PDB file of C-alpha atoms in Angstrom:
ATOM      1  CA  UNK L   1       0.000   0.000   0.000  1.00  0.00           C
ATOM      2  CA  UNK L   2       1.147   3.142  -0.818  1.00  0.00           C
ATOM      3  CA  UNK L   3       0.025   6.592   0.741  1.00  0.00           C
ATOM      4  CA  UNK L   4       0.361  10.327   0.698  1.00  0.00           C
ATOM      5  CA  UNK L   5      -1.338  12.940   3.058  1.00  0.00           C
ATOM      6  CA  UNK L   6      -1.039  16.403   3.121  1.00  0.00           C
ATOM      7  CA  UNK L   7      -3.459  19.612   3.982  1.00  0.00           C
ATOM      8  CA  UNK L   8      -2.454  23.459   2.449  1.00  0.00           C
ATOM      9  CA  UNK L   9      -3.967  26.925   4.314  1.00  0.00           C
ATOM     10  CA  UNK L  10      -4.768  27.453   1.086  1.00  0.00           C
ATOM     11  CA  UNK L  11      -5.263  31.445  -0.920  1.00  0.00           C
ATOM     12  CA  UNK L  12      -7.917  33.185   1.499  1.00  0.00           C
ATOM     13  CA  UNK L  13      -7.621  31.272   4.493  1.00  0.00           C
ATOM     14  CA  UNK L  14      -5.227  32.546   7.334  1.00  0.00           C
ATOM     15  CA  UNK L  15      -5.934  29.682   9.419  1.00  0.00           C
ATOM     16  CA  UNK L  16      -5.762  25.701   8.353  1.00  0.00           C
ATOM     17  CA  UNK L  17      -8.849  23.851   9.761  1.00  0.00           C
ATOM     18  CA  UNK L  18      -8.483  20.956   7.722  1.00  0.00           C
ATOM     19  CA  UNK L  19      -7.186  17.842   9.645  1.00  0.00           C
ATOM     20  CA  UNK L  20      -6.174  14.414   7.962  1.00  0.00           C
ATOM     21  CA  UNK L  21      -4.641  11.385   9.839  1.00  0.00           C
ATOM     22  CA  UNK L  22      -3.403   8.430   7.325  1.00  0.00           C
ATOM     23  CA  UNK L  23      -1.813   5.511   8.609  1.00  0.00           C
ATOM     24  CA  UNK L  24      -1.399   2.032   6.022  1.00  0.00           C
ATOM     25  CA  UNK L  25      -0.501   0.340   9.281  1.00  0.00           C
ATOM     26  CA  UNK L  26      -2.950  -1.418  12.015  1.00  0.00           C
ATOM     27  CA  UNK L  27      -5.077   0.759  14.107  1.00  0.00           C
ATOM     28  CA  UNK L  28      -6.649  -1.542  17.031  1.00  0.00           C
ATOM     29  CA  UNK L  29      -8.505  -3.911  15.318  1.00  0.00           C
ATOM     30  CA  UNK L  30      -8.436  -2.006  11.572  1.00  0.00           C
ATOM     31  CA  UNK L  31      -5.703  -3.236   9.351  1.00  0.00           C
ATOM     32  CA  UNK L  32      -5.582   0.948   8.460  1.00  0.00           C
ATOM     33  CA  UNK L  33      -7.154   4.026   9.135  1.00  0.00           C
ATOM     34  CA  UNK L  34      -7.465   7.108   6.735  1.00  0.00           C
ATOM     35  CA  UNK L  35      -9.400  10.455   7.826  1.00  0.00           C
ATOM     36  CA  UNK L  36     -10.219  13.600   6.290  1.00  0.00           C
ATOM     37  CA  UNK L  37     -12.132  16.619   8.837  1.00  0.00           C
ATOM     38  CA  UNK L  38     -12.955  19.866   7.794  1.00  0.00           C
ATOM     39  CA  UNK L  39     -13.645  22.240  10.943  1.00  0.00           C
ATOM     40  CA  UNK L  40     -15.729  25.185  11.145  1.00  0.00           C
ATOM     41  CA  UNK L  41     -16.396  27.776  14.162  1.00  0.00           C
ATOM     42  CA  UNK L  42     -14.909  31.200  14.528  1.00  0.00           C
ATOM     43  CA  UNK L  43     -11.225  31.748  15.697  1.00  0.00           C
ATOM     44  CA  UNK L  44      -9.399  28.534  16.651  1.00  0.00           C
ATOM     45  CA  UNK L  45     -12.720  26.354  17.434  1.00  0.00           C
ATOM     46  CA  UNK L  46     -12.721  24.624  13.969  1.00  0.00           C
ATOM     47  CA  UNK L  47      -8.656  24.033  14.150  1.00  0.00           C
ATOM     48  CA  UNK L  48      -9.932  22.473  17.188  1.00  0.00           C
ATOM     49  CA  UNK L  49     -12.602  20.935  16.254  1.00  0.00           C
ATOM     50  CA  UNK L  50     -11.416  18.746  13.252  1.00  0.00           C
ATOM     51  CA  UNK L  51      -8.314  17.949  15.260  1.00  0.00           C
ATOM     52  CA  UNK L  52      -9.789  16.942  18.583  1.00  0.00           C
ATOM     53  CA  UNK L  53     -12.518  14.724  16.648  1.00  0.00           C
ATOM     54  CA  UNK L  54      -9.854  12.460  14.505  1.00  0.00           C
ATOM     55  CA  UNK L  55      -7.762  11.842  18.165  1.00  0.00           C
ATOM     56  CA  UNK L  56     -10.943  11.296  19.649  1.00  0.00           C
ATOM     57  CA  UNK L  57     -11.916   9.112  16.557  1.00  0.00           C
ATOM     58  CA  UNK L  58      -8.237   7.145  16.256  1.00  0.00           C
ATOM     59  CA  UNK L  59      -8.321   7.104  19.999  1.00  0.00           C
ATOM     60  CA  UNK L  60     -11.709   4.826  19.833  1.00  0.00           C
ATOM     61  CA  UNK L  61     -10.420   2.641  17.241  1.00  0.00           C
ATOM     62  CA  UNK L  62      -7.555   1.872  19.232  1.00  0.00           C
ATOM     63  CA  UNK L  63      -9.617   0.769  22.254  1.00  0.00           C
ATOM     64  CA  UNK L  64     -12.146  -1.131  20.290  1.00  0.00           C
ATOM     65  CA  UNK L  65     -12.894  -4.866  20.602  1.00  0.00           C
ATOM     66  CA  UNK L  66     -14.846  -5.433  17.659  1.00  0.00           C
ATOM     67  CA  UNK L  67     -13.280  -6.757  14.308  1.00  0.00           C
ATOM     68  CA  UNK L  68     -16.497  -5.204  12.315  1.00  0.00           C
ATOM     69  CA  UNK L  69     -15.175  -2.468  10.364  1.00  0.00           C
ATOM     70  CA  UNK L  70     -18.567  -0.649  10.344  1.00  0.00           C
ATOM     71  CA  UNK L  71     -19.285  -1.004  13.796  1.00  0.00           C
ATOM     72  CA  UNK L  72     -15.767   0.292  14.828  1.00  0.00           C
ATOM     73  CA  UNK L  73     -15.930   3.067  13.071  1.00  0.00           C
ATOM     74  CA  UNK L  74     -19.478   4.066  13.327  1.00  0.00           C
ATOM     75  CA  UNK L  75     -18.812   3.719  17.512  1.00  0.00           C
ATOM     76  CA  UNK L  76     -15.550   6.219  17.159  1.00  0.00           C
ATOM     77  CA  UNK L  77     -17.275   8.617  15.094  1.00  0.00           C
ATOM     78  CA  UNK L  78     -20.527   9.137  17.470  1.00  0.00           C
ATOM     79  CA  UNK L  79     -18.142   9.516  20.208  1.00  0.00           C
ATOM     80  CA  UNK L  80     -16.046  11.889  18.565  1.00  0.00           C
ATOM     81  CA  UNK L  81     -19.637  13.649  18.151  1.00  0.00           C
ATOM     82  CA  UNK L  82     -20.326  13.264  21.801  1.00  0.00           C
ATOM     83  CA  UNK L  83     -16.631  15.054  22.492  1.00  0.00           C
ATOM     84  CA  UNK L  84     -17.473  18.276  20.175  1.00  0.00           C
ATOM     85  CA  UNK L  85     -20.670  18.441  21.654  1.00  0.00           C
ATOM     86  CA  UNK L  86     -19.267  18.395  25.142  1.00  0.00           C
ATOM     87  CA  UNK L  87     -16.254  20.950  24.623  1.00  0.00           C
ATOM     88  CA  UNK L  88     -17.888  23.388  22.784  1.00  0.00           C
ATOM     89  CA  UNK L  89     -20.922  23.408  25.786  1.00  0.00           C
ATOM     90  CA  UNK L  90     -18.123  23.673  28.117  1.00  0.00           C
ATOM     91  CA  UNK L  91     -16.293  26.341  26.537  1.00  0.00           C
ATOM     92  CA  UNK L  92     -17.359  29.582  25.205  1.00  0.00           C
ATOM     93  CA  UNK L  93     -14.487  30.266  22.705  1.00  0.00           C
ATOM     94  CA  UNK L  94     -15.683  26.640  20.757  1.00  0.00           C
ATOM     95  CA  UNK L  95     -19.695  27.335  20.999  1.00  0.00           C
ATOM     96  CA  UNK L  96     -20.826  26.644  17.769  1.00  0.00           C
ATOM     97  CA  UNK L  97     -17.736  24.542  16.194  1.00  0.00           C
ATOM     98  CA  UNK L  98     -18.297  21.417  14.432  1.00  0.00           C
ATOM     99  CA  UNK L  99     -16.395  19.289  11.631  1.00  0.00           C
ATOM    100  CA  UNK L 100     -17.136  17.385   8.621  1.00  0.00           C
ATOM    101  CA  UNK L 101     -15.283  13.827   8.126  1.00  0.00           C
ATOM    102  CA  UNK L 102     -14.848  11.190   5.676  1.00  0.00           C
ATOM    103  CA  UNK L 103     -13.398   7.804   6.908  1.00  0.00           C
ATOM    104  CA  UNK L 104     -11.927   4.964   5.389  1.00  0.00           C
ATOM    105  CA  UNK L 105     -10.202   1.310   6.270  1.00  0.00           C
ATOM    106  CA  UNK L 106      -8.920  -0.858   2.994  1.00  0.00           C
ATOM    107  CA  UNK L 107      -9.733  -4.775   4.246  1.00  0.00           C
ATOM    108  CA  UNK L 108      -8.523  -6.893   1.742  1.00  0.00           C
ATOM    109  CA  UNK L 109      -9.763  -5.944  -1.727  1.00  0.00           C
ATOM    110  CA  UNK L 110     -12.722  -3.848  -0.152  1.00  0.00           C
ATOM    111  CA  UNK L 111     -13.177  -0.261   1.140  1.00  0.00           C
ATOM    112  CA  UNK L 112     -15.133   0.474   4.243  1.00  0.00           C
ATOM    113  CA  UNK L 113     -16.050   3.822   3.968  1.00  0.00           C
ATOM    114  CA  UNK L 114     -18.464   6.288   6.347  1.00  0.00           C
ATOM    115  CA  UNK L 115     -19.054   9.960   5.953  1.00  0.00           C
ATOM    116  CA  UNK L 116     -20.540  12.857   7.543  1.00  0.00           C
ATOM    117  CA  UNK L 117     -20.756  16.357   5.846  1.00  0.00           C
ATOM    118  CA  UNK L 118     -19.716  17.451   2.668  1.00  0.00           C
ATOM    119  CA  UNK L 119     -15.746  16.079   2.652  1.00  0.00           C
ATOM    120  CA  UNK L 120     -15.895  13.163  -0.086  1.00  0.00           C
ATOM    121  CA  UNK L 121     -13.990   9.980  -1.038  1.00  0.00           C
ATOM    122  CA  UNK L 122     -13.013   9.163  -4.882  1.00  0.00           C
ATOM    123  CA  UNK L 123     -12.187   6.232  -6.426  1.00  0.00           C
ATOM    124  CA  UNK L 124     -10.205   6.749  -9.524  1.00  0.00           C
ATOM    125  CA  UNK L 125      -9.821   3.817 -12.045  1.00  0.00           C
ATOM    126  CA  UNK L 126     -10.253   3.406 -16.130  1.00  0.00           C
ATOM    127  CA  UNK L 127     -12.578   6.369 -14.677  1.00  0.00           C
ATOM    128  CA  UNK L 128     -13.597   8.793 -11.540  1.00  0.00           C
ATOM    129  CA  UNK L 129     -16.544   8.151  -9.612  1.00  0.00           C
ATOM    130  CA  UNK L 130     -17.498  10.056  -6.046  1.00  0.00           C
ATOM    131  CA  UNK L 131     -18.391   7.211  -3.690  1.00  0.00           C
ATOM    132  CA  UNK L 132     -19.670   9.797  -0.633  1.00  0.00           C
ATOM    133  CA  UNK L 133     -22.827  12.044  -1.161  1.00  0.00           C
ATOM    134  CA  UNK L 134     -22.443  15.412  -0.015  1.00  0.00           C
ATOM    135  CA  UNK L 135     -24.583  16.398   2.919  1.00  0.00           C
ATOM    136  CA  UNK L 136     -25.038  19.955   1.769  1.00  0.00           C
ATOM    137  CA  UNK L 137     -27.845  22.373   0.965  1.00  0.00           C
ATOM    138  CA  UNK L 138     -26.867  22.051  -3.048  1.00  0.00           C
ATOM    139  CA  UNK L 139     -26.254  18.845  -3.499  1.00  0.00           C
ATOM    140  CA  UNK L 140     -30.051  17.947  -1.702  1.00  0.00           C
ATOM    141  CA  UNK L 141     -31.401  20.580  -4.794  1.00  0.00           C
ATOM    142  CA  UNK L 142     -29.374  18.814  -7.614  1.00  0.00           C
ATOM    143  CA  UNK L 143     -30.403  15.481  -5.776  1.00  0.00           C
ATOM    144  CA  UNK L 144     -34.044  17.007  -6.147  1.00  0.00           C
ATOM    145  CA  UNK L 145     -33.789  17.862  -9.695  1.00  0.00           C
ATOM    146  CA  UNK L 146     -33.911  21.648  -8.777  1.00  0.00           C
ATOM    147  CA  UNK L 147     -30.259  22.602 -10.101  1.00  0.00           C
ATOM    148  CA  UNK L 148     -28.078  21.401 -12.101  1.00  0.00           C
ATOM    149  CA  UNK L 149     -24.287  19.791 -11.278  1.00  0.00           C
ATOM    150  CA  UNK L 150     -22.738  23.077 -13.133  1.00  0.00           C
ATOM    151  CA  UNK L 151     -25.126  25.308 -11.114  1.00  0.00           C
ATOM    152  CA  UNK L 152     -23.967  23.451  -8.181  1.00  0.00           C
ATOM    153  CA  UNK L 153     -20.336  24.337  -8.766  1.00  0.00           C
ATOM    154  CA  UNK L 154     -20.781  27.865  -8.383  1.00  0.00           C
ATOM    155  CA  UNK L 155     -23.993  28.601  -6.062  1.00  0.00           C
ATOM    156  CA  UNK L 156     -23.524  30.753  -3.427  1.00  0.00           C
ATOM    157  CA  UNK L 157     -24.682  28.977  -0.768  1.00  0.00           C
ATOM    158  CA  UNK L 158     -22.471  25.890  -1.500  1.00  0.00           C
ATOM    159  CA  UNK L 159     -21.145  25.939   1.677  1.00  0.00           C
ATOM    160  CA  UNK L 160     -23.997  25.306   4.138  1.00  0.00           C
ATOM    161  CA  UNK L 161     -23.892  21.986   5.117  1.00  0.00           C
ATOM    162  CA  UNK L 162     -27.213  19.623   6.165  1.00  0.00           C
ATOM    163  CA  UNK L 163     -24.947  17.040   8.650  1.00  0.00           C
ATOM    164  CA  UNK L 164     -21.600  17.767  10.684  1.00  0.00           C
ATOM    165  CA  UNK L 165     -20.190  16.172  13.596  1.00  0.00           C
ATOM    166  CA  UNK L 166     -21.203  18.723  16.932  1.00  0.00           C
ATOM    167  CA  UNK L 167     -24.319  19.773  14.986  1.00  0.00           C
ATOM    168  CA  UNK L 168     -26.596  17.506  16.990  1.00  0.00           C
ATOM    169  CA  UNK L 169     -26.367  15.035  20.023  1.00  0.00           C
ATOM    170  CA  UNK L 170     -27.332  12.210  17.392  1.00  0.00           C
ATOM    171  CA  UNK L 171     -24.925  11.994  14.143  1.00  0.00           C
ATOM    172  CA  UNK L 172     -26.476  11.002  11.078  1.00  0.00           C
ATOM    173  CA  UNK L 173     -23.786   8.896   9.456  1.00  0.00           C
ATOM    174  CA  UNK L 174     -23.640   7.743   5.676  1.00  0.00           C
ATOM    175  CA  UNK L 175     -21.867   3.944   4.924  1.00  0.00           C
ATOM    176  CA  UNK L 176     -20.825   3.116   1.707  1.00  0.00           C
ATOM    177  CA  UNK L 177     -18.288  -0.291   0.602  1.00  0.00           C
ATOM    178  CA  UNK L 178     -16.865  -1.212  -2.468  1.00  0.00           C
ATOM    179  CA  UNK L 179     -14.776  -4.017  -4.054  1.00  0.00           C
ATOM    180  CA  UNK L 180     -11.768  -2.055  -4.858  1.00  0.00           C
ATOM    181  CA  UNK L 181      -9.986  -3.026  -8.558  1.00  0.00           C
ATOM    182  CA  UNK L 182      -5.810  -3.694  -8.934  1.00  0.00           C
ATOM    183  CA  UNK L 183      -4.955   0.177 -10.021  1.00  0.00           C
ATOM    184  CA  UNK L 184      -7.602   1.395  -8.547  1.00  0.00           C
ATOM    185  CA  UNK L 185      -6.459   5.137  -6.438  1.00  0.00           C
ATOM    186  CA  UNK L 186      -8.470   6.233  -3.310  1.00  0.00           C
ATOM    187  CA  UNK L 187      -8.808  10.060  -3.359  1.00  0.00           C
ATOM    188  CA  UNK L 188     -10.290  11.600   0.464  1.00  0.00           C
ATOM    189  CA  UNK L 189     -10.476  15.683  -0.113  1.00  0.00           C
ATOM    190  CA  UNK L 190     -12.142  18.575   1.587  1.00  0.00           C
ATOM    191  CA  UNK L 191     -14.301  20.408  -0.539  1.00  0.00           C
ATOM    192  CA  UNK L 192     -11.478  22.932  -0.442  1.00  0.00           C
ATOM    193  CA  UNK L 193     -10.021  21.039  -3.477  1.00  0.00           C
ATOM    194  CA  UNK L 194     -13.082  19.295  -4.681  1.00  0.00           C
ATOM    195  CA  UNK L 195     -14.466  23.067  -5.413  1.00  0.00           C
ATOM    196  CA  UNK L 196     -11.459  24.214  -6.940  1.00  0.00           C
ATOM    197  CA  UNK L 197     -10.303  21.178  -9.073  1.00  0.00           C
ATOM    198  CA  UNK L 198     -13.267  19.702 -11.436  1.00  0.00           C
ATOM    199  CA  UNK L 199     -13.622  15.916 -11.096  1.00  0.00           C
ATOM    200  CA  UNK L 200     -12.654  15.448 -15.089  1.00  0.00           C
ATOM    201  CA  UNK L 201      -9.232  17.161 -13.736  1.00  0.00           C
ATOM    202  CA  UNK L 202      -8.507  14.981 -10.620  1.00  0.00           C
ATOM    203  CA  UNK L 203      -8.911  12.086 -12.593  1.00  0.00           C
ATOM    204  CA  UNK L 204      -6.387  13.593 -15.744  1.00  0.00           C
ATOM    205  CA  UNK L 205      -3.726  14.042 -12.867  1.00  0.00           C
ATOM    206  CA  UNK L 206      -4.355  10.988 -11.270  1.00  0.00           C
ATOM    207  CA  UNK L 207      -3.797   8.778 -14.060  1.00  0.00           C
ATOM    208  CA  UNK L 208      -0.857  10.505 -15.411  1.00  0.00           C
ATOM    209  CA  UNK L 209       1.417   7.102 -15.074  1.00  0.00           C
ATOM    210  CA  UNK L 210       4.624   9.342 -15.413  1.00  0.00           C
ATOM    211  CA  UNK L 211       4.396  11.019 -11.750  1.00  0.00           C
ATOM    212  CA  UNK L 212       4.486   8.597  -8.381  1.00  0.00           C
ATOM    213  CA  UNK L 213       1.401   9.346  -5.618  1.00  0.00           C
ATOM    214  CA  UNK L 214       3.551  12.443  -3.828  1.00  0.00           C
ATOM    215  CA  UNK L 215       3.735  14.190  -6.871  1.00  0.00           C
ATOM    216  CA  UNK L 216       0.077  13.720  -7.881  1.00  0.00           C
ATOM    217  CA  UNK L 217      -0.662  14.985  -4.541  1.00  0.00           C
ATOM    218  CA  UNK L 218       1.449  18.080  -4.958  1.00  0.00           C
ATOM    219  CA  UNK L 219      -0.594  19.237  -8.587  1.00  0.00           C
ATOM    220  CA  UNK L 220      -3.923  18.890  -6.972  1.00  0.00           C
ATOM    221  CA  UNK L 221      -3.234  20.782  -4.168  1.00  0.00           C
ATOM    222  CA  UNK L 222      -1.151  23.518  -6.246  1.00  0.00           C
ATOM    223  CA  UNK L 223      -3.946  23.447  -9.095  1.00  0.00           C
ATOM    224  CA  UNK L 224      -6.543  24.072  -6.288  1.00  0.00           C
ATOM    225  CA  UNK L 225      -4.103  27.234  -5.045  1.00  0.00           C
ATOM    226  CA  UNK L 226      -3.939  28.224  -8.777  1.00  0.00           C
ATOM    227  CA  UNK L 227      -7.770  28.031  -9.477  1.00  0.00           C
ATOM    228  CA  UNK L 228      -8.430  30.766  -6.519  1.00  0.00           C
ATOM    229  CA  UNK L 229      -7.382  28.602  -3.146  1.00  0.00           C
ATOM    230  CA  UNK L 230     -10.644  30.017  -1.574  1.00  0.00           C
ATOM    231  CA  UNK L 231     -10.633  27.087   1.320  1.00  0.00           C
ATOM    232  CA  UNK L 232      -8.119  25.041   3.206  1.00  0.00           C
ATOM    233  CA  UNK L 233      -7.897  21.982   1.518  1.00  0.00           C
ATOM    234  CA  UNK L 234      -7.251  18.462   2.513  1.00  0.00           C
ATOM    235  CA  UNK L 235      -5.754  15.459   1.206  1.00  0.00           C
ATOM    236  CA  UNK L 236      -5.574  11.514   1.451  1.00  0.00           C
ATOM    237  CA  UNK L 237      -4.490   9.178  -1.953  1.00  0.00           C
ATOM    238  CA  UNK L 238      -4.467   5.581  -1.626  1.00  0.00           C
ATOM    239  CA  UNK L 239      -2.897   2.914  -3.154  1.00  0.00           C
ATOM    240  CA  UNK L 240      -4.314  -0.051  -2.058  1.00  0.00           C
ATOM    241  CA  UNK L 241      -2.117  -2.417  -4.000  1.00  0.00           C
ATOM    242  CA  UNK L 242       1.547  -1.679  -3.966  1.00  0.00           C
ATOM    243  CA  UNK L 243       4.262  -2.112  -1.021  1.00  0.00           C
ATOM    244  CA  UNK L 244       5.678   1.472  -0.836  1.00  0.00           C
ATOM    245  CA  UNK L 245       4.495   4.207   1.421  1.00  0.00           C
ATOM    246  CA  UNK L 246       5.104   7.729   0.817  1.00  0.00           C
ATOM    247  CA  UNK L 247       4.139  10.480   3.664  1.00  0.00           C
ATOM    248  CA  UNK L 248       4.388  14.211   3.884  1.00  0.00           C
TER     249      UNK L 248
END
């Protein structure tokens, strides 16, 4: 398996409240553990509040007993929930904060994937396809037939997400798995590059076979930058199938 993780403040932004934590090795009873969390609140409380919930998250896995992916995961993420909840009622400076996140564990040939907010996973293979729905205001009108997917890119109230972790004591969480294909590249963003960088591009730079993982990573997250770099943005790629890892 080979990885690559990185997150970038971005062109706008003078604080980084995207979070990712990537690991291909064992995390309690997951074989690996990939996260992407994009905070929001005012001043630090969205740094804090992606940050805090993937510790609180990886720090759940650890101590689980099960060995059922979805069950592990699904228990870390509604306490990480629990843990926003509880600071930011405890805390004036993080009232309000909350986090998207998109989480992943490779088991054999499948993906285990679960997903809360508007932070997505791609797989990328003869072709790109967006496994995660978006829990957001304008993705529920395209899903409704109301807008369009061009419309979409460029409404102005793309932003508001439906479902975020510290939004409500109960956390609405989305499951997906898949039978991932040899060649097949796992792509977690924030919507800080998925906004920028149109799908049809991601996958172009993806399957460019003349640059490793690291330097794939590096174009998305400078062609983001170079298309306005309006939001942090966030990255995990993936792998599955070869025996080098590469971090930054």
């Amino acid at each position: 398996m080979r990885i690559y993780s990185a997150t970038d403040v971005g062109q706008k932004r003078k604080m980084n409240q995207d979070y990712v934590f990537a690991s291909a090795d064992p995390v309690g009873n997951l074989p690996n553990l990939f996260v992407v969390a994009d905070g929001m609140g005012g001043h630090n409380a969205g740094d804090y509040a992606s940050s805090h919930a993937v510790w609180t998250l990886v720090d759940e896995i650890r101590e689980d007993a099960d060995f059922n992916p979805v069950k592990v995961i699904r228990h870390a993420i509604e306490s990480a929930n629990t843990q926003i909840i509880d600071q930011a009622q405890s805390n004036e400076r993080l009232r309000g904060m909350g986090t998207t996140m998109v989480v992943a564990t490779i088991v054999g040939h499948y993906a285990y994937i679960a997903n809360v907010g508007d932070s997505r996973l791609y797989v990328i293979d003869k072709q790109i396809q967006q496994i995660t729905k978006d829990h957001s205001l304008v993705q529920e009108m395209v899903r409704m037939g109301e807008i369009n997917a061009e419309e979409a890119r460029n409404h102005p109230d793309k932003n508001i997400i439906t479902r975020a972790l510290g939004a409500e004591k109960t956390v609405d969480i989305d499951f997906f798995d898949l039978k991932l294909e040899p060649g097949s590249v796992v792509l977690m963003c924030s919507d800080g590059l998925s906004n920028m960088v149109e799908d049809k591009k991601i996958e172009e730079i993806i399957s460019d076979s003349d640059k490793n993982l690291e330097e794939k990573g590096e174009i998305l997250i400078s062609e983001a930058n170079r298309n306005g770099g309006k939001d942090n943005i966030a990255i995990v790629l993936i792998e599955p199938f070869t025996n080098e890892v590469e971090k930054c």
